[in-house]
Short mmCIF file of C-alpha atoms in Angstrom, two decimals:
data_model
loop_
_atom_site.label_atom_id
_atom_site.label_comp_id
_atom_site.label_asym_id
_atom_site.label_seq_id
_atom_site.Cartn_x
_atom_site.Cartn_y
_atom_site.Cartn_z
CA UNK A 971 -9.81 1.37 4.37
CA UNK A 972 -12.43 -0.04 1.92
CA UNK A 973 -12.85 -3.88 3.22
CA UNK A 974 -15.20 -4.83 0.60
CA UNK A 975 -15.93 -7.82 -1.23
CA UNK A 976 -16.09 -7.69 -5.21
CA UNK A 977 -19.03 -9.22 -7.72
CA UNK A 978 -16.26 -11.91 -7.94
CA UNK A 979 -14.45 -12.15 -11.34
CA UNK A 980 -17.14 -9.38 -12.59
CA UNK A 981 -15.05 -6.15 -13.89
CA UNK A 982 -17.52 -3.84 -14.52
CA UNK A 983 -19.69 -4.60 -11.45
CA UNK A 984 -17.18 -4.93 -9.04
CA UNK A 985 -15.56 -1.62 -10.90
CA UNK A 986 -18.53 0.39 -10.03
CA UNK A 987 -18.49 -1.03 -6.45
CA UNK A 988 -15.07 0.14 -5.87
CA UNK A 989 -15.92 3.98 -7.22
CA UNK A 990 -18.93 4.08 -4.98
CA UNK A 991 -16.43 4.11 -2.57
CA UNK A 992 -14.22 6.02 -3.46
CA UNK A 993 -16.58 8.34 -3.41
CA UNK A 994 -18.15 7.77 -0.08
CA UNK A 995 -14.70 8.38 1.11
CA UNK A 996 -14.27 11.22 -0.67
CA UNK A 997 -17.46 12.09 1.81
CA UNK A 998 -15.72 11.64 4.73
CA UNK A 999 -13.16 13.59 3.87
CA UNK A 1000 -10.34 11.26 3.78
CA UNK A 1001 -7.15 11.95 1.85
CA UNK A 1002 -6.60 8.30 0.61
CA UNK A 1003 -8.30 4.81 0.81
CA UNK A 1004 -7.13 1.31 0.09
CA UNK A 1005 -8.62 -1.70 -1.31
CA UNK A 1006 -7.70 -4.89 -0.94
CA UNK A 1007 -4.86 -7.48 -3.36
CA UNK A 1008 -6.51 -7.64 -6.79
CA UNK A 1009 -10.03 -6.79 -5.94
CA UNK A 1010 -10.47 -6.36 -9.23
CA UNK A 1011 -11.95 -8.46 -10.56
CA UNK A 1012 -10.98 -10.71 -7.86
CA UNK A 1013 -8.74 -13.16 -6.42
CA UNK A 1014 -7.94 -16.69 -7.90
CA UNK A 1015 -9.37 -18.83 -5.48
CA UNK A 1016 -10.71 -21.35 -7.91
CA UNK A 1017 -6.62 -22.57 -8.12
CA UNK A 1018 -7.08 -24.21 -4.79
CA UNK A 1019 -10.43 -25.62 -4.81
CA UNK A 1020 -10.78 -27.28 -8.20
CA UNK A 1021 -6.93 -28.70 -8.56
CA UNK A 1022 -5.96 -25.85 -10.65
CA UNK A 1023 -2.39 -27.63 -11.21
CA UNK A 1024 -4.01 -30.19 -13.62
CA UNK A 1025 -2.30 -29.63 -16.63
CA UNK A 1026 -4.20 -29.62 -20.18
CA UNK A 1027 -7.62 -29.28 -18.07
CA UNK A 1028 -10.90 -27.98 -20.00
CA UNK A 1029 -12.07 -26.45 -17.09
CA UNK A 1030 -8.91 -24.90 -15.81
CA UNK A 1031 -8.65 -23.11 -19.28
CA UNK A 1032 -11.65 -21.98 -19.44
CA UNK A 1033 -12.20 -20.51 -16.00
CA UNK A 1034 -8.50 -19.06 -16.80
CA UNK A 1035 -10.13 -17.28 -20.21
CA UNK A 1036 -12.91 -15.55 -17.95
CA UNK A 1037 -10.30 -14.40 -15.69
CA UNK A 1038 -8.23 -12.71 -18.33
CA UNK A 1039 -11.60 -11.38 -19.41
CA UNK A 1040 -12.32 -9.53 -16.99
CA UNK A 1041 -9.08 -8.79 -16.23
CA UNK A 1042 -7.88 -5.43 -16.37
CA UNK A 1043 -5.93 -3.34 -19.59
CA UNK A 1044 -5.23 0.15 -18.08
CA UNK A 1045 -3.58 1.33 -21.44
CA UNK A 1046 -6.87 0.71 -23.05
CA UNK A 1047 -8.98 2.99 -20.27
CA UNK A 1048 -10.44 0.44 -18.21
CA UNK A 1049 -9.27 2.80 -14.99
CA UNK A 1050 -10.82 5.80 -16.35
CA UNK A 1051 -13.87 5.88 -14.00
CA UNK A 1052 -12.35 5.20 -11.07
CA UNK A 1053 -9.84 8.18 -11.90
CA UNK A 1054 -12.18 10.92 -12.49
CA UNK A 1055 -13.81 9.48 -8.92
CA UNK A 1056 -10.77 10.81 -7.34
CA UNK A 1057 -10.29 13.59 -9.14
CA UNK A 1058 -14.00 14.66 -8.31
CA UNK A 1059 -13.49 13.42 -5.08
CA UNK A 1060 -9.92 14.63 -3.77
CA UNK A 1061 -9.39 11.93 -2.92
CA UNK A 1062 -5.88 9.42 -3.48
CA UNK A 1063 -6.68 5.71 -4.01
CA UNK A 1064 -4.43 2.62 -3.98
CA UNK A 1065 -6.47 -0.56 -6.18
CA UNK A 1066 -5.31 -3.34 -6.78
CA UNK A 1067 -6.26 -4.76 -9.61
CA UNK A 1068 -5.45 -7.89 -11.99
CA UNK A 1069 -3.74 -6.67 -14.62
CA UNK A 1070 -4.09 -7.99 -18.25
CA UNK A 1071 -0.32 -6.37 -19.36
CA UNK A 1072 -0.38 -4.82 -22.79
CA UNK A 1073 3.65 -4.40 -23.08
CA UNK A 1074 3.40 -8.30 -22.43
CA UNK A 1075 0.93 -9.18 -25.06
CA UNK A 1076 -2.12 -8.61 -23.31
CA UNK A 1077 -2.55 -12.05 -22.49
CA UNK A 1078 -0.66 -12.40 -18.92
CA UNK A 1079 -2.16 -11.71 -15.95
CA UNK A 1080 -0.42 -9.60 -13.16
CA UNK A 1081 -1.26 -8.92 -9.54
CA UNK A 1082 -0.76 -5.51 -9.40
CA UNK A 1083 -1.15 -2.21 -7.22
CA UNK A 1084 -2.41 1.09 -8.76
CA UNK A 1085 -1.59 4.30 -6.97
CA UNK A 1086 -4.14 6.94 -8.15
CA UNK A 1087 -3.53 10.54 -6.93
CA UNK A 1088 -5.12 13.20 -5.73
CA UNK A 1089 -6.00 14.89 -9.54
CA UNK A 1090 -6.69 11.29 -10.80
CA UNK A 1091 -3.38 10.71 -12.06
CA UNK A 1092 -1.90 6.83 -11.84
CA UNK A 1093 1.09 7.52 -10.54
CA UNK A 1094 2.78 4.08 -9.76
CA UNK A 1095 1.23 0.12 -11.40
CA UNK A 1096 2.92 -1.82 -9.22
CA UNK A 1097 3.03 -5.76 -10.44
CA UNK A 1098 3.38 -8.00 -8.01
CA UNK A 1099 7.24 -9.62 -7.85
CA UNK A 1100 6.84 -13.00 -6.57
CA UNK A 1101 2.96 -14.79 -7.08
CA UNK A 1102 2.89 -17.08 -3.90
CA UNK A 1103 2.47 -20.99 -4.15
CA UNK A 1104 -0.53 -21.22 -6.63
CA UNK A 1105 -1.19 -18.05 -7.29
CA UNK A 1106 1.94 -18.69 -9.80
CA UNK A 1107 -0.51 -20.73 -12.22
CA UNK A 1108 -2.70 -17.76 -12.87
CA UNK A 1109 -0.37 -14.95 -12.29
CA UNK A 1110 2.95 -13.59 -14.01
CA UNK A 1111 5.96 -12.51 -12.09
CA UNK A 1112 6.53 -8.52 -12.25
CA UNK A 1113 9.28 -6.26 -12.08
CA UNK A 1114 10.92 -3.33 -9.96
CA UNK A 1115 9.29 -0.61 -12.43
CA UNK A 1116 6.30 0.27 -9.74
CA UNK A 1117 8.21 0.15 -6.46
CA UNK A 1118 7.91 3.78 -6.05
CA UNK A 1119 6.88 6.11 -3.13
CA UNK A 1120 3.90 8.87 -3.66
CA UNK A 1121 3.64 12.28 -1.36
CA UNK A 1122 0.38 12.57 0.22
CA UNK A 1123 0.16 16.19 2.30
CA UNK A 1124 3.18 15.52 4.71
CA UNK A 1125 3.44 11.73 4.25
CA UNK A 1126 5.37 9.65 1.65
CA UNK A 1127 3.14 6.53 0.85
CA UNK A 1128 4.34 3.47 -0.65
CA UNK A 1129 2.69 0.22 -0.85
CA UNK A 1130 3.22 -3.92 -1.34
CA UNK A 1131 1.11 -6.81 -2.55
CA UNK A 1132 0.42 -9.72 0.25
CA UNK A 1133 3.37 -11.81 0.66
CA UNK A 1134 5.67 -9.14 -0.71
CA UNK A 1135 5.34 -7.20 2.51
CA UNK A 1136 7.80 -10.18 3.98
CA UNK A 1137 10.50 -9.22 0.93
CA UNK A 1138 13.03 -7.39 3.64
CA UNK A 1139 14.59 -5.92 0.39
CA UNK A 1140 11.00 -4.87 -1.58
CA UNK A 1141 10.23 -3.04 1.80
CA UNK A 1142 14.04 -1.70 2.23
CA UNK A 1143 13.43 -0.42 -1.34
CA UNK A 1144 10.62 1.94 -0.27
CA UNK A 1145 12.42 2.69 3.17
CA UNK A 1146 15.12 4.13 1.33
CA UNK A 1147 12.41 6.46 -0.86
CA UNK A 1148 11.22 8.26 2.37
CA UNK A 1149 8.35 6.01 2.74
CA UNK A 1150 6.62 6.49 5.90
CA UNK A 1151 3.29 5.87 5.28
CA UNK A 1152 3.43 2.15 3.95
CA UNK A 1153 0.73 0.50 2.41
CA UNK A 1154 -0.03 -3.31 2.55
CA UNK A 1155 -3.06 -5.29 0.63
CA UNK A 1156 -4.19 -8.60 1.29
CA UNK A 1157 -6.86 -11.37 -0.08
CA UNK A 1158 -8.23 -10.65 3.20
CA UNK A 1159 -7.53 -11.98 6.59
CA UNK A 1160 -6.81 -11.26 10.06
CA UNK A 1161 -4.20 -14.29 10.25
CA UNK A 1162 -1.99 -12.28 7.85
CA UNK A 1163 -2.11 -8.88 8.60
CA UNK A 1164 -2.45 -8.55 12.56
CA UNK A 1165 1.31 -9.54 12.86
CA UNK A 1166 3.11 -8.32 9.82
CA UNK A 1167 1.49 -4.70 10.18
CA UNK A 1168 2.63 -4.13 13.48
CA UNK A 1169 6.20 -5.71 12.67
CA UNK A 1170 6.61 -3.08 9.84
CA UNK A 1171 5.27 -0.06 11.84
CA UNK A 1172 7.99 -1.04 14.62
CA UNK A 1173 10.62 -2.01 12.05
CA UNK A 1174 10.28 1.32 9.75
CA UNK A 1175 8.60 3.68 12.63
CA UNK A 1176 5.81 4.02 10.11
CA UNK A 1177 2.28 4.10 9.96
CA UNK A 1178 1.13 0.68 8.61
CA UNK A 1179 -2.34 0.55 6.60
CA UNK A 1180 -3.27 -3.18 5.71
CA UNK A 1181 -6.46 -3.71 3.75
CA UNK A 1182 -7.88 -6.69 3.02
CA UNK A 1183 -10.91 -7.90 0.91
CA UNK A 1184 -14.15 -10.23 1.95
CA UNK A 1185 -15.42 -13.11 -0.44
CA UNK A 1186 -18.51 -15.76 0.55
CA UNK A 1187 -19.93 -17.95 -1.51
CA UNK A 1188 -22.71 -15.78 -2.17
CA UNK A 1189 -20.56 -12.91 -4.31
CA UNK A 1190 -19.71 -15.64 -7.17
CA UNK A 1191 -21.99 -15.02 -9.70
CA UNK A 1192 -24.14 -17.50 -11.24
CA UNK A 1193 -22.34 -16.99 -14.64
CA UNK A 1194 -19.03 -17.44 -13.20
CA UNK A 1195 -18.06 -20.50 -15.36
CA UNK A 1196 -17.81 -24.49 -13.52
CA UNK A 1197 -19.64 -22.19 -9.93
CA UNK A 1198 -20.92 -25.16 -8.80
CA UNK A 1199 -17.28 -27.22 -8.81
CA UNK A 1200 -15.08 -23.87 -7.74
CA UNK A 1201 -17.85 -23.53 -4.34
CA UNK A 1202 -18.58 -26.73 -3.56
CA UNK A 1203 -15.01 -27.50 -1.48
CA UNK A 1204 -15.43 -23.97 -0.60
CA UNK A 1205 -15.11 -22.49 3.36
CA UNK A 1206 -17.84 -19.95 3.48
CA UNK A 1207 -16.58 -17.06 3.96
CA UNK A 1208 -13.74 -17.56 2.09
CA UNK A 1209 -11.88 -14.27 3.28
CA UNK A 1210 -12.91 -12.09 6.85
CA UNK A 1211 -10.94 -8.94 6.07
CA UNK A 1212 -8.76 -7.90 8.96
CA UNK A 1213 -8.30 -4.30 7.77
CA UNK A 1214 -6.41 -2.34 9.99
CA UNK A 1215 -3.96 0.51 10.68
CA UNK A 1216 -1.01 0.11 12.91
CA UNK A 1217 0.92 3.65 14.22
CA UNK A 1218 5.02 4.00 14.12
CA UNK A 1219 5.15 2.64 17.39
CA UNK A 1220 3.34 -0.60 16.59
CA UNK A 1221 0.23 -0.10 18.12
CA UNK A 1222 -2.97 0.27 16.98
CA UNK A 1223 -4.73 3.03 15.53
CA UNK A 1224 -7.51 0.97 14.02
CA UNK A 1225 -7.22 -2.57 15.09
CA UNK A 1226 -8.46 -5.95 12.58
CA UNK A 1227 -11.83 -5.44 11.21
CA UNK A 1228 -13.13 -8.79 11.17
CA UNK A 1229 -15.94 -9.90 8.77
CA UNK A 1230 -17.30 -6.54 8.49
CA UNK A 1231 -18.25 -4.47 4.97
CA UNK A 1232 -17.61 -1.27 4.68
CA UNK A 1233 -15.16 2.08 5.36
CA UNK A 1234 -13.06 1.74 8.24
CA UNK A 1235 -11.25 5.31 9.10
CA UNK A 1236 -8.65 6.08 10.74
CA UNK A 1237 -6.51 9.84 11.72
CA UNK A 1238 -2.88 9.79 11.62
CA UNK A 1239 -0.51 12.13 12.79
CA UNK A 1240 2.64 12.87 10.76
CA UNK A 1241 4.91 14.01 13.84
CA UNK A 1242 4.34 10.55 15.27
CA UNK A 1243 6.48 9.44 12.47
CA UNK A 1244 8.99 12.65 13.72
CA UNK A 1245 9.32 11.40 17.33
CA UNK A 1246 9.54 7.76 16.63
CA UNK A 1247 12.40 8.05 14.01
CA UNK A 1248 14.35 10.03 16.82
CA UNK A 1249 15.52 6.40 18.08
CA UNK A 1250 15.76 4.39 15.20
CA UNK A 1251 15.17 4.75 11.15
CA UNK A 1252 16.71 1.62 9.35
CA UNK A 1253 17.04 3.98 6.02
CA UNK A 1254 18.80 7.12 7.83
CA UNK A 1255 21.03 7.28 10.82
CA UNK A 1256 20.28 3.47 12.19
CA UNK A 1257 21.96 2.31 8.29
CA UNK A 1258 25.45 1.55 7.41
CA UNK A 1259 25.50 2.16 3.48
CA UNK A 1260 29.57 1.98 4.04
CA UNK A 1261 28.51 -1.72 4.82
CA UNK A 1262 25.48 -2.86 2.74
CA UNK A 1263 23.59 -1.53 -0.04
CA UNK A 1264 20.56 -2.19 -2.21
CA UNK A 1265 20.43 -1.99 -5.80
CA UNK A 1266 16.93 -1.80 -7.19
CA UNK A 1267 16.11 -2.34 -11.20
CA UNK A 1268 12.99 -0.33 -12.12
CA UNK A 1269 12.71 -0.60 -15.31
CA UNK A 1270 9.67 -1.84 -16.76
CA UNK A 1271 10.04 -5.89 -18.21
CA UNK A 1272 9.14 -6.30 -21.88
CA UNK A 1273 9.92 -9.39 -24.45
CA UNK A 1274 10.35 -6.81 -26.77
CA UNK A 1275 11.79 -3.36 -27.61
CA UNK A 1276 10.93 -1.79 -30.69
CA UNK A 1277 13.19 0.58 -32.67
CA UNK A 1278 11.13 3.13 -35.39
#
């Protein structure tokens, strides 16, 4: 788990940040590492502390234009580096990133969740379904296209964007891919992850890594456009992490990491998973698929579809 806090609304800083460690987990021999809800280039926080519903505003728009800025365009390479880091490395990464969508004009912002493999392949872009409360006047709602499930060695990793982790039917989606090894990113905060991780692990008997992000005052650059208006309401820290990695039985393997930097590690056994799916596994023997079903749409959302 990489709890770290970005050069806020800074791509290529806080892009460089993220490889380092990738890297140092690479290190430490770790087979995957997680960073926290749309790290880069940052989360919106601005929306709350500067009335970010006022419509028509001069300085909502042009705090918005910096944000698709340094947004991200993965068609366009912007990943590149932090691919050949696990490549080099060996290393699987999920990122989440904001996403500036080219099949959507390139001028929409998604929350999304990369899944970066082993050879530096993206495997999965994951956009966010649902934005919650005001996160929907900066981001776009997504689609189905990136709920998708990833082997890693004996696991089958799969992963969900803040709120979306309390979607019964976004988690039943990768439940019903194999997913045991599920993957849960955050803003960053104790508050949300210390109960939802743990009801997951005991819900799907699988290992549960949440990740969350820090953010105080002090990471806003001095270039970040109206600073002084977006801080000066602001709690300091703004986010405290609460990384942490729950086992299939619902306790802890790593408990919250609480406003703490850094790589947090954890080892996780794959016949855990085995022993605790003997009793109960809500996509196999525990389901009734005479009874209820879900249907999930994954294709990818476009305005248009062009014809050559």
């Amino acid at each position: 788990m990489a709890q770290i806090s970005p050069v806020w609304l800074n791509k290529e800083l806080t892009r460089e940040k993220i490889r380092t460690y990738i890297e140092k987990a690479g290190k430490e021999g770790c087979d995957l590492v997680v960073f926290g809800e749309g790290l880069l280039p940052g989360y919106p926080f601005w929306l709350g502390l500067t009335h970010g519903s006022e419509f028509n505003s001069k300085m909502q728009k042009e705090i918005h234009a910096h944000y698709v800025r340094n947004s991200v365009t993965i068609e366009m390479g912007e990943l590149d580096m932090l691919c050949k880091a696990c490549k080099d490395s060996g290393i699987a990464a999920y990122v989440g990133i904001i996403e500036r969508a080219q099949n959507r004009g390139r001028h929409s912002l998604y929350c999304s969740l990369v899944y970066i493999d082993k050879e530096g392949l993206i495997q999965s872009v994951h956009r966010k379904l649902q934005p919650t409360y005001e996160e929907r006047l900066a981001w776009s709602q997504g689609d189905g296209h990136g709920l998708k499930v990833h082997p890693l060695k004996e696991f089958t990793v799969g992963g969900l964007n803040c709120w979306e982790n309390w979607l019964p039917l976004a988690r039943t989606a990768l439940y019903g891919q194999g997913e045991d090894l599920h993957v849960a990113v955050w803003p960053g905060s104790a508050e949300n992850t210390e109960d939802i991780s743990r009801f997951i692990a005991k819900e799907a008997r699988s290992y549960v890594v949440s990740v969350g992000a820090l953010l105080s005052i002090k990471d806003f650059p001095e270039d970040t456009p109206h600073r002084e208006e977006i801080i000066k309401n602001a709690a300091d820290p703004l986010t405290d992490g609460g990384s942490c990695i729950v086992g299939p039985d619902g306790e802890w393997v790593v408990e919250p990491v609480v406003g703490k930097e850094g790589l947090f590690t954890g080892t996780i056994d794959f016949n855990r998973v085995l022993e605790e799916r003997q009793n109960l596994d809500v996509a196999g023997h525990y389901a009734r698929p005479d009874v209820t079903q879900l249907m999930v749409n994954r294709e990818r959302q476009s305005t248009i579809k062009i014809a050559d």
